[in-house]
JSON list of C-alpha atoms in Angstrom, two decimals:
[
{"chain": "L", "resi": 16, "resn": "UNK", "atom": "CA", "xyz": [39.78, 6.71, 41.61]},
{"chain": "L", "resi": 17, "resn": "UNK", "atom": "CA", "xyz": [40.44, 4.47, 38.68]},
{"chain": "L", "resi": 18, "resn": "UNK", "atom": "CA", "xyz": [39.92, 1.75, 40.57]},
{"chain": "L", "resi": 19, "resn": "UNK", "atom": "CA", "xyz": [36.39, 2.61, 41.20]},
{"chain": "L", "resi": 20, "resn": "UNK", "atom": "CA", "xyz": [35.47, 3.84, 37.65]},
{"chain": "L", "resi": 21, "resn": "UNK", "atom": "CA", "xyz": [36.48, 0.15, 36.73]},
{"chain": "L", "resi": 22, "resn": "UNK", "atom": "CA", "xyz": [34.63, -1.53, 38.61]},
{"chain": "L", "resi": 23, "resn": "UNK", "atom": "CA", "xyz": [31.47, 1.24, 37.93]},
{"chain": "L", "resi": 24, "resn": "UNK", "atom": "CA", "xyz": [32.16, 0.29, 35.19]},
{"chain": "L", "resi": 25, "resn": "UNK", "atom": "CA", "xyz": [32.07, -3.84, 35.60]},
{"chain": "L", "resi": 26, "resn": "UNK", "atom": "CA", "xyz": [29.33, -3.27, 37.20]},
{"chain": "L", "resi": 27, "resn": "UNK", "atom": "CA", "xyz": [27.14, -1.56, 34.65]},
{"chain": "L", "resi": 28, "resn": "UNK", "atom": "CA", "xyz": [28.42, -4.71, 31.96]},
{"chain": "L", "resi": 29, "resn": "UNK", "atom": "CA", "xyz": [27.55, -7.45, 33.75]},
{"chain": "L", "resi": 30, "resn": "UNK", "atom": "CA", "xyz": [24.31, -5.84, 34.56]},
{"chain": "L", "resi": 31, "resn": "UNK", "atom": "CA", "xyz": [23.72, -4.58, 31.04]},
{"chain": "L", "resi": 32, "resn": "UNK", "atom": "CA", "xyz": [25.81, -6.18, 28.54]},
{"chain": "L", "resi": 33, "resn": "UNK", "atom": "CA", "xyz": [24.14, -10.22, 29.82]},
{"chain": "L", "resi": 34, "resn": "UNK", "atom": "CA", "xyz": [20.50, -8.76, 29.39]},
{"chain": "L", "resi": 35, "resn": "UNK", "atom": "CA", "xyz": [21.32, -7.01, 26.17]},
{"chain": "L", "resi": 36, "resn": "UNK", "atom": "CA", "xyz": [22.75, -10.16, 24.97]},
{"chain": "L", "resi": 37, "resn": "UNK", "atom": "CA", "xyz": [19.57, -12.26, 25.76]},
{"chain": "L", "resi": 38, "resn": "UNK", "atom": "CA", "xyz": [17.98, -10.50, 24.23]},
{"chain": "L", "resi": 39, "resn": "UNK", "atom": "CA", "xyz": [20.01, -9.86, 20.61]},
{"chain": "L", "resi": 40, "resn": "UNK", "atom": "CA", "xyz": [19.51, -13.75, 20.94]},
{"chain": "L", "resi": 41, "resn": "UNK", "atom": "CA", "xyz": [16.22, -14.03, 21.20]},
{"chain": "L", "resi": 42, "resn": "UNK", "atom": "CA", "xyz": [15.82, -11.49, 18.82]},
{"chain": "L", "resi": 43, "resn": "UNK", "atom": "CA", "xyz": [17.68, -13.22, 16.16]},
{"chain": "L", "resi": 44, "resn": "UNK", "atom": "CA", "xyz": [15.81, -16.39, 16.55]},
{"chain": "L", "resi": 45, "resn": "UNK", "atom": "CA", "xyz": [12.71, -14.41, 16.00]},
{"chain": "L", "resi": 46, "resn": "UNK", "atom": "CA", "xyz": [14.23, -13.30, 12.86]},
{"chain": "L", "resi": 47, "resn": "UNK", "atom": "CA", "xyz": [15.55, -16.56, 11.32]},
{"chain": "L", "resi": 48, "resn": "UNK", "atom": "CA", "xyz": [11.75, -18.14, 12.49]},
{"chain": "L", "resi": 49, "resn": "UNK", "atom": "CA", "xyz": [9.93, -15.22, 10.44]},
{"chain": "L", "resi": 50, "resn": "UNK", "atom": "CA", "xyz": [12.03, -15.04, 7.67]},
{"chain": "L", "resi": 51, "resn": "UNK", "atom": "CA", "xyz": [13.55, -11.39, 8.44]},
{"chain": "L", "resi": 52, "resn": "UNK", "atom": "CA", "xyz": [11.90, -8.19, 7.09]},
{"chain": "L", "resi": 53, "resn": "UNK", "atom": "CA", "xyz": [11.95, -9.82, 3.50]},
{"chain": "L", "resi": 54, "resn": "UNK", "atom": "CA", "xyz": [9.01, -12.39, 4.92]},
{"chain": "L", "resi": 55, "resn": "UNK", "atom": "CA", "xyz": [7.22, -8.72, 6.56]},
{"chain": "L", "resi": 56, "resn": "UNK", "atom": "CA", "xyz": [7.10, -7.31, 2.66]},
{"chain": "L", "resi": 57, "resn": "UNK", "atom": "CA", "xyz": [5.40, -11.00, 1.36]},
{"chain": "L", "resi": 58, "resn": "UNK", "atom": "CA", "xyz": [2.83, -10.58, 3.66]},
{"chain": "L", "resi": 59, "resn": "UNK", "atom": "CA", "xyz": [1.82, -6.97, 1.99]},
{"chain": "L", "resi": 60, "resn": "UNK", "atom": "CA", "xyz": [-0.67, -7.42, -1.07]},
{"chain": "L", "resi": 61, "resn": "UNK", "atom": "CA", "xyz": [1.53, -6.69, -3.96]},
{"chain": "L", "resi": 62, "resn": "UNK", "atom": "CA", "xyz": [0.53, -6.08, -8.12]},
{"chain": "L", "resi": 63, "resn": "UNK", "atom": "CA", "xyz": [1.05, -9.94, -9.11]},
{"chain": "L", "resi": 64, "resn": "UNK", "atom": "CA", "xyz": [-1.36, -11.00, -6.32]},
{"chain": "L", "resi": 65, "resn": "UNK", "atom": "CA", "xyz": [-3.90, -8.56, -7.71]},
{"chain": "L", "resi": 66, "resn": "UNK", "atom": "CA", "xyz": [-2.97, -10.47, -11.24]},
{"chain": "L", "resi": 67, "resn": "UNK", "atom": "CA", "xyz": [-3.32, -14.00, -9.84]},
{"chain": "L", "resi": 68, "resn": "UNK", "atom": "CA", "xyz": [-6.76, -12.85, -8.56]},
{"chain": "L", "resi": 69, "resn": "UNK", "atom": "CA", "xyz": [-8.13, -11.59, -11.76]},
{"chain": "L", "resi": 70, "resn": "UNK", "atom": "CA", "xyz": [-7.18, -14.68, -12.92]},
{"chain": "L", "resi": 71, "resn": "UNK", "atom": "CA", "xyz": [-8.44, -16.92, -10.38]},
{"chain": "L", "resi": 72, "resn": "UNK", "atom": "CA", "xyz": [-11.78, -15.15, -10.78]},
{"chain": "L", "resi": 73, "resn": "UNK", "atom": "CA", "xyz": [-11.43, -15.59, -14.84]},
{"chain": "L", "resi": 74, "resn": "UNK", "atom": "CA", "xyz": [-10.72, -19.25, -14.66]},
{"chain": "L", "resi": 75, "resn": "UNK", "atom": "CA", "xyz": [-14.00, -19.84, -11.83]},
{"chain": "L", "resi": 76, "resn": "UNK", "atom": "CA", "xyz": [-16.30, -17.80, -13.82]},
{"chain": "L", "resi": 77, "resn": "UNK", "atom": "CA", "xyz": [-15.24, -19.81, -17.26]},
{"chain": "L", "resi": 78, "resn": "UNK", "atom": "CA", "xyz": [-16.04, -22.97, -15.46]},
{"chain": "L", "resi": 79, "resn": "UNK", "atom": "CA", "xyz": [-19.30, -21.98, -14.23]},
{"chain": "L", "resi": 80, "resn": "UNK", "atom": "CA", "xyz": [-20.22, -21.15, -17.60]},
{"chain": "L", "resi": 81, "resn": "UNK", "atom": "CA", "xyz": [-19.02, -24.67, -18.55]},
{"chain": "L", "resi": 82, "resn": "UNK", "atom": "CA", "xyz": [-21.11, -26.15, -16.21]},
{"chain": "L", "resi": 83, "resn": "UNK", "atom": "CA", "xyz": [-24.06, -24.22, -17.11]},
{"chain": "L", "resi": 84, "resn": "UNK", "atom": "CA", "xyz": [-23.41, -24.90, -20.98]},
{"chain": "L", "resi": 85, "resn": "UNK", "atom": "CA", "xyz": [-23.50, -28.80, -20.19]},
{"chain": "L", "resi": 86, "resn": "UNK", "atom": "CA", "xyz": [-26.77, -28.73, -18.25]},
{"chain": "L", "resi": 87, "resn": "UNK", "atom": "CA", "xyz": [-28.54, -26.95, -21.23]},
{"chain": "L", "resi": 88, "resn": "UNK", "atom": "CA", "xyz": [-27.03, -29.53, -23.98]},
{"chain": "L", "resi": 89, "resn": "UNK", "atom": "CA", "xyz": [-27.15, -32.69, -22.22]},
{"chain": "L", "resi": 90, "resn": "UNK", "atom": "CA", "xyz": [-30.33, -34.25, -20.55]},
{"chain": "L", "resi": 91, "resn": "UNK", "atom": "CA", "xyz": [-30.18, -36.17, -17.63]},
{"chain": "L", "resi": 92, "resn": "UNK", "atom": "CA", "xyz": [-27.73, -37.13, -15.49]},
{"chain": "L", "resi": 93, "resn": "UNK", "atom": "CA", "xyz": [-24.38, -36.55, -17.34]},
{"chain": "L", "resi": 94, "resn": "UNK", "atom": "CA", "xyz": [-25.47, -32.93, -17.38]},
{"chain": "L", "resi": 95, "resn": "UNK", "atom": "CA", "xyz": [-25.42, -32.56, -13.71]},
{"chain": "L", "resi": 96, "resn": "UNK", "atom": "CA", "xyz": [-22.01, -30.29, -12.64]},
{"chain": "L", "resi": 97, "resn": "UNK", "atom": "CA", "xyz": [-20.70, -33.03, -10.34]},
{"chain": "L", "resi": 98, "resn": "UNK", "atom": "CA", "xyz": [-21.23, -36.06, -13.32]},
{"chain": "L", "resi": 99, "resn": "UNK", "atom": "CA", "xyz": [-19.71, -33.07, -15.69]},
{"chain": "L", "resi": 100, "resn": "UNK", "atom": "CA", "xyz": [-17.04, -32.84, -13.62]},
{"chain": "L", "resi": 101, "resn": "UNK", "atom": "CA", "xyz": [-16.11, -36.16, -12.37]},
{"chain": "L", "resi": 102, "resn": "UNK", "atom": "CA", "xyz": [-16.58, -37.61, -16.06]},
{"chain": "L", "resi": 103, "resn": "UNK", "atom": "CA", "xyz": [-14.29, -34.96, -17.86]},
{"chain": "L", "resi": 104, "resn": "UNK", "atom": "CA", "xyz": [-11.46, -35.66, -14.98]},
{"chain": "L", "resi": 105, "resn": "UNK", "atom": "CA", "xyz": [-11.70, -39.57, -15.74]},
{"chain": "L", "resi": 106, "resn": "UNK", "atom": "CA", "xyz": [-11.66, -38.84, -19.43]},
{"chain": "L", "resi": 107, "resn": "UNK", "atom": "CA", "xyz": [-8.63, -36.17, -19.21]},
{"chain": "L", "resi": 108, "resn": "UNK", "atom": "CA", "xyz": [-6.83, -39.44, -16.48]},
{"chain": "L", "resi": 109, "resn": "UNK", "atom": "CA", "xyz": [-7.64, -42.04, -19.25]},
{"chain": "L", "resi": 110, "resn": "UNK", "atom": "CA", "xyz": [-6.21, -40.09, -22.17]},
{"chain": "L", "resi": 111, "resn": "UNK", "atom": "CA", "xyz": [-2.96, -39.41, -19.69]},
{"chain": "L", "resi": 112, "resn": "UNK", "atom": "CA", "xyz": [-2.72, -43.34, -19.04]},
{"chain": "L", "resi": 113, "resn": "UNK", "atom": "CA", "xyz": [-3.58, -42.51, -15.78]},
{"chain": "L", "resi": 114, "resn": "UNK", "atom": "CA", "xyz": [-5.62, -45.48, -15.61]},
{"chain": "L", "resi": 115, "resn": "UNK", "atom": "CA", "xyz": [-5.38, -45.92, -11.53]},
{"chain": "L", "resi": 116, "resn": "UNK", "atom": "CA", "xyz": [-6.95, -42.50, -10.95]},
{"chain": "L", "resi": 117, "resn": "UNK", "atom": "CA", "xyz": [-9.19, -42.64, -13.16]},
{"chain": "L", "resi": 118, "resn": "UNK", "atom": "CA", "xyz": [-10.66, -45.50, -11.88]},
{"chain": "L", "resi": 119, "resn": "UNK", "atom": "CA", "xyz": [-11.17, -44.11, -8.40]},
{"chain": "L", "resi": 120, "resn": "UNK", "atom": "CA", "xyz": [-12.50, -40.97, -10.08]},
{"chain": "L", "resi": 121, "resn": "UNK", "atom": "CA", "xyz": [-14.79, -43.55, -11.84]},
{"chain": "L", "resi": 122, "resn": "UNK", "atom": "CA", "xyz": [-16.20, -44.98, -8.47]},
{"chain": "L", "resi": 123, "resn": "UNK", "atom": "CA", "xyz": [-16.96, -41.77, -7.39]},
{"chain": "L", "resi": 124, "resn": "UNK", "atom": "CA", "xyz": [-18.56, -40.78, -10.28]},
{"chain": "L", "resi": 125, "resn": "UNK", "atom": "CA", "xyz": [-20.58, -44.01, -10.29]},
{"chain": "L", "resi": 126, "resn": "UNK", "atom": "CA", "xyz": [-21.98, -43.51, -6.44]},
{"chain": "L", "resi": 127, "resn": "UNK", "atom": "CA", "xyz": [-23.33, -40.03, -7.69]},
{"chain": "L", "resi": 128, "resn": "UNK", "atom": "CA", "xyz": [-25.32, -42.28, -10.52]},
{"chain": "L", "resi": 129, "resn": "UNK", "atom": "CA", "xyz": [-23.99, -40.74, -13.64]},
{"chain": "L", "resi": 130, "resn": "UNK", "atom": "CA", "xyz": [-24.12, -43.06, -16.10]},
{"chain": "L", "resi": 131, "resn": "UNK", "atom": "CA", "xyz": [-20.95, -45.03, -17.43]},
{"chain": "L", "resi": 132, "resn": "UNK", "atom": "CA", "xyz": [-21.95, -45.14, -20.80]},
{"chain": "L", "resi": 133, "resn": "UNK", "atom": "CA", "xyz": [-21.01, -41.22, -21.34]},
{"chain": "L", "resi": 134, "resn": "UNK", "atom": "CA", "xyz": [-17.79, -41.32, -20.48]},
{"chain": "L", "resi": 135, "resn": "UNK", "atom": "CA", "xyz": [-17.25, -44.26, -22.92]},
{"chain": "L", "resi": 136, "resn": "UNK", "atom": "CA", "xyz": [-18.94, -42.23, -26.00]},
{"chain": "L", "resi": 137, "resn": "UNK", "atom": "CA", "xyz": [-16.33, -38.77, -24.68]},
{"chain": "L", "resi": 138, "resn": "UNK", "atom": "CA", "xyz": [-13.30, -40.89, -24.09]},
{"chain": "L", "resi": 139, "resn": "UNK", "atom": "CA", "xyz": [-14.11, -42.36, -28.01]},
{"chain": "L", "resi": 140, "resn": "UNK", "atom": "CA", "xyz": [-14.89, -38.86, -29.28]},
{"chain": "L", "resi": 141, "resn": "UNK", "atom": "CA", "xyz": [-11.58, -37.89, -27.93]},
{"chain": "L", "resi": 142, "resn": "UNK", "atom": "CA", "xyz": [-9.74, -40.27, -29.25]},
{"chain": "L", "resi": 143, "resn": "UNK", "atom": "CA", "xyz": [-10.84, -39.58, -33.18]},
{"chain": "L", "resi": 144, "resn": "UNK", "atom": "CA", "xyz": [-9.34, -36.32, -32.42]},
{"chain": "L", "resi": 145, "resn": "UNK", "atom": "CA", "xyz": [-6.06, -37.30, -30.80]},
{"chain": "L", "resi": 146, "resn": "UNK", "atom": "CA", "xyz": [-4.14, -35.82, -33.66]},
{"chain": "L", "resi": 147, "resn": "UNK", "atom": "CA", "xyz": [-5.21, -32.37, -32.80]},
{"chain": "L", "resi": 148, "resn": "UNK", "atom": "CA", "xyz": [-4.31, -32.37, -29.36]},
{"chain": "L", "resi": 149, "resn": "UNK", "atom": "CA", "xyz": [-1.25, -30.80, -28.40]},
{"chain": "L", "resi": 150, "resn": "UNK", "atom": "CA", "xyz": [0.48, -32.42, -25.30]},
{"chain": "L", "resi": 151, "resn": "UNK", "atom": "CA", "xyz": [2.32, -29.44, -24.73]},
{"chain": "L", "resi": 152, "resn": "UNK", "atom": "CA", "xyz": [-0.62, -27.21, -24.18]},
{"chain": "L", "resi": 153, "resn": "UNK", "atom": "CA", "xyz": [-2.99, -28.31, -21.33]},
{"chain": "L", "resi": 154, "resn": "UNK", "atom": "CA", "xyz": [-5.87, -26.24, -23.04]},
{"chain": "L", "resi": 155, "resn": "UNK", "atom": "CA", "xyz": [-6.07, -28.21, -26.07]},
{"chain": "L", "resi": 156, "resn": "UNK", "atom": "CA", "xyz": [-6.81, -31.32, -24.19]},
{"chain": "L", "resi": 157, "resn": "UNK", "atom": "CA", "xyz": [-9.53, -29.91, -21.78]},
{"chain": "L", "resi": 158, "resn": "UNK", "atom": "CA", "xyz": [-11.07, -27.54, -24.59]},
{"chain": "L", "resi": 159, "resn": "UNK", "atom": "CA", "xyz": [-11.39, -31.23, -26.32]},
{"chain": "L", "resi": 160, "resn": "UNK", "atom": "CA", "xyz": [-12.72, -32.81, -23.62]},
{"chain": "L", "resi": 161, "resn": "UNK", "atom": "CA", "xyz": [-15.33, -30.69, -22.69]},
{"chain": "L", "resi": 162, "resn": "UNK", "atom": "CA", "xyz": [-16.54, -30.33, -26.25]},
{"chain": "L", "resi": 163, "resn": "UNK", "atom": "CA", "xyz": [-16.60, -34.16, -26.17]},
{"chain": "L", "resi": 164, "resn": "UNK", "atom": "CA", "xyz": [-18.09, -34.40, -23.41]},
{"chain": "L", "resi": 165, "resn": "UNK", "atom": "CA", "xyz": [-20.80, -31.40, -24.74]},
{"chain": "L", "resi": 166, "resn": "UNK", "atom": "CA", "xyz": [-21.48, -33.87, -28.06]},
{"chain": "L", "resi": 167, "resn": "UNK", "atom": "CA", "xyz": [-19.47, -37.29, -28.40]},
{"chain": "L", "resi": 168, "resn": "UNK", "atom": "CA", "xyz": [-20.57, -37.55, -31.47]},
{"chain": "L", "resi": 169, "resn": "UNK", "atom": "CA", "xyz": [-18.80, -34.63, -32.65]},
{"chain": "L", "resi": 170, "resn": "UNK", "atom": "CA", "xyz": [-16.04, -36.12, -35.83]},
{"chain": "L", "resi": 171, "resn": "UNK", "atom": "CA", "xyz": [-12.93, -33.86, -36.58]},
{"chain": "L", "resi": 172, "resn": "UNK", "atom": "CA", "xyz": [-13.17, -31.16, -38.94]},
{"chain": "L", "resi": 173, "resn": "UNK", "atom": "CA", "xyz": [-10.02, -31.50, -40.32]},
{"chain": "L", "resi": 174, "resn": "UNK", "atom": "CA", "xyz": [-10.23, -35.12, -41.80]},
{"chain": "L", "resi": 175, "resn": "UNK", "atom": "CA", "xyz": [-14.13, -34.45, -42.99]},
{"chain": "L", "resi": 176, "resn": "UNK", "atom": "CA", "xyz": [-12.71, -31.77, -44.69]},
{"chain": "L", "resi": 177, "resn": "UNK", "atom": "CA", "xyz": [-9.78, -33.85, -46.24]},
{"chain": "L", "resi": 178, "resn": "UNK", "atom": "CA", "xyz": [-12.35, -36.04, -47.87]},
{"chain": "L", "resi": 179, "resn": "UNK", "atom": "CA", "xyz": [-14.43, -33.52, -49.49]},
{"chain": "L", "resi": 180, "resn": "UNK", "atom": "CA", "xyz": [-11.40, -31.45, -50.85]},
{"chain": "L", "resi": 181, "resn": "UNK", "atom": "CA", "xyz": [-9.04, -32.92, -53.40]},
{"chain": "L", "resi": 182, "resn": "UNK", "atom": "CA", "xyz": [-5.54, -32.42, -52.15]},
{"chain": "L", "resi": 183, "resn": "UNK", "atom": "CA", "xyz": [-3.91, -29.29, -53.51]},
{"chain": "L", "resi": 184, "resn": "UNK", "atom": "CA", "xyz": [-0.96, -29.35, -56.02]},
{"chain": "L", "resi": 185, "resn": "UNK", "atom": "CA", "xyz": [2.49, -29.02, -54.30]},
{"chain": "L", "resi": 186, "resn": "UNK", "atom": "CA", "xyz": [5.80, -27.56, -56.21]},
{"chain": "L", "resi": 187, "resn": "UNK", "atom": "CA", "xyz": [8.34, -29.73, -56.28]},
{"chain": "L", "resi": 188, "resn": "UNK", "atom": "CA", "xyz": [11.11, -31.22, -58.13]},
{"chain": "L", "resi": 189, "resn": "UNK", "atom": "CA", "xyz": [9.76, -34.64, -58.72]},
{"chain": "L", "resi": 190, "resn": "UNK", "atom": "CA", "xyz": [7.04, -34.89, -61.38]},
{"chain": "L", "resi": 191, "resn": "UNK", "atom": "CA", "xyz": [3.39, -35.34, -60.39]},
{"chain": "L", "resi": 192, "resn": "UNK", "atom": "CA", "xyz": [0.76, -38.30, -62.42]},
{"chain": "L", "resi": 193, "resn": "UNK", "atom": "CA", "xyz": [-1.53, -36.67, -64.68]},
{"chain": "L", "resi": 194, "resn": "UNK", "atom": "CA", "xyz": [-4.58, -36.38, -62.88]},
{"chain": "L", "resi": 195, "resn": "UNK", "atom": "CA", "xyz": [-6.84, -39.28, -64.07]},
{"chain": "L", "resi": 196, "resn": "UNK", "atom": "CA", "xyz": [-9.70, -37.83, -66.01]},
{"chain": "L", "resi": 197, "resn": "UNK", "atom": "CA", "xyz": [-13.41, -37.31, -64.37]},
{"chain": "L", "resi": 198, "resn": "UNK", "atom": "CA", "xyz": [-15.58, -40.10, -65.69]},
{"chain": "L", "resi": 199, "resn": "UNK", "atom": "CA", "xyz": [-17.90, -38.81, -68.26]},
{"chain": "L", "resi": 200, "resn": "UNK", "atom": "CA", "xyz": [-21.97, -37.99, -67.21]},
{"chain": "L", "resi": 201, "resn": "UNK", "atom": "CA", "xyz": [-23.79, -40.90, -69.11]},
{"chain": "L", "resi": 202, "resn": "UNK", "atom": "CA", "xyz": [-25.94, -39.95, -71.48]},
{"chain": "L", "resi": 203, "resn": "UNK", "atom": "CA", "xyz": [-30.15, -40.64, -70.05]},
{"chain": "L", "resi": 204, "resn": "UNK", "atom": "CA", "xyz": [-32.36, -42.36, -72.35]},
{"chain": "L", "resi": 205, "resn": "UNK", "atom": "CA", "xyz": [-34.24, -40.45, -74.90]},
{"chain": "L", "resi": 206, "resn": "UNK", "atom": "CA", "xyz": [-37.83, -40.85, -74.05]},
{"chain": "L", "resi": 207, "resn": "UNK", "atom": "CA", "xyz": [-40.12, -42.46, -76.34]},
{"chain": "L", "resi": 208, "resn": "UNK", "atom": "CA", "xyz": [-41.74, -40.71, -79.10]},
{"chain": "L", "resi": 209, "resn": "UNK", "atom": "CA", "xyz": [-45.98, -40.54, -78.47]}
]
């Protein structure tokens, strides 16, 4: 009787126990291919996705409006969204001394016939306000080349300002000059008695 609950039992194994093992193999595969159940949970739309949407749809809309605010300033060509943004990518490339790129970028933006003469007056209106660009903060520079390439003739505010304003008095240990006196208003001719 033993006998034949043993080999019942073989039996049942090797007819059981080689399938079942196929197939915990081929299940595992499947497993480490897809990532496990982790990779099931990144496929379900989750709060940050919803964030990086809004954004998306933020950052599109503000460069519509971009392109919209170029074709009303600028006449002609360089107002056209593809010369607008070609010309502001080879401007951004050039300030980066990305001079390679920006000379493909400058092909292309010559076939479209854009003229070549813009991006030289926004690359020199970018570089009078080079101090005020903060490499650390991508916005700076494209905020700076998009106003230059709005008006390159735009001058920094900061050094027009300098000019006008006398520089304020500063506290400090070491003496300052006496402030050299204001020339005084000549007198005008008296005019000649009738």
């Amino acid at each position: 009787m033993r006998r034949r609950v043993l080999e019942l039992t073989n039996a049942v194994l090797r007819h059981v126990a080689v399938p079942s093992l196929v197939v915990l193999l081929g299940l595992s595969s499947a497993l480490a291919q897809s990532g496990g159940p982790a990779a099931q949970d990144q496929g379900k739309p989750s709060a940050n996705a919803a964030a990086d949407a809004a954004k998306d749809a933020s950052q599109n809309q503000r460069r519509t409006d971009e392109f919209a605010e170029a074709a009303q300033a600028i006449n002609g060509p360089a107002g056209n969204p593809e010369c607008v943004w070609l010309g502001r990518r080879v401007v951004r490339l050039m300030w980066r001394d990305d001079l390679d790129t920006a000379f493909r970028h400058l092909d292309l933006y010559d076939r479209f016939g854009c003229p070549g003469g813009h991006i030289q007056a926004a690359f020199r209106c970018l570089t009078r306000f080079g101090g005020q660009i903060d490499p650390k903060v991508a916005e700076t520079l494209d905020s700076r080349v998009h106003a230059c390439w709005i008006n390159p003739a735009a001058q920094p505010q900061q050094a027009a300002a300098a000019a006008s304003q006398p520089p304020a008095p500063t506290t400090g240990t070491s003496p300052q000059p006496a402030a050299s006196p204001a020339p005084a208003a000549s007198p005008s001719p008296a005019a000649p008695p009738k």
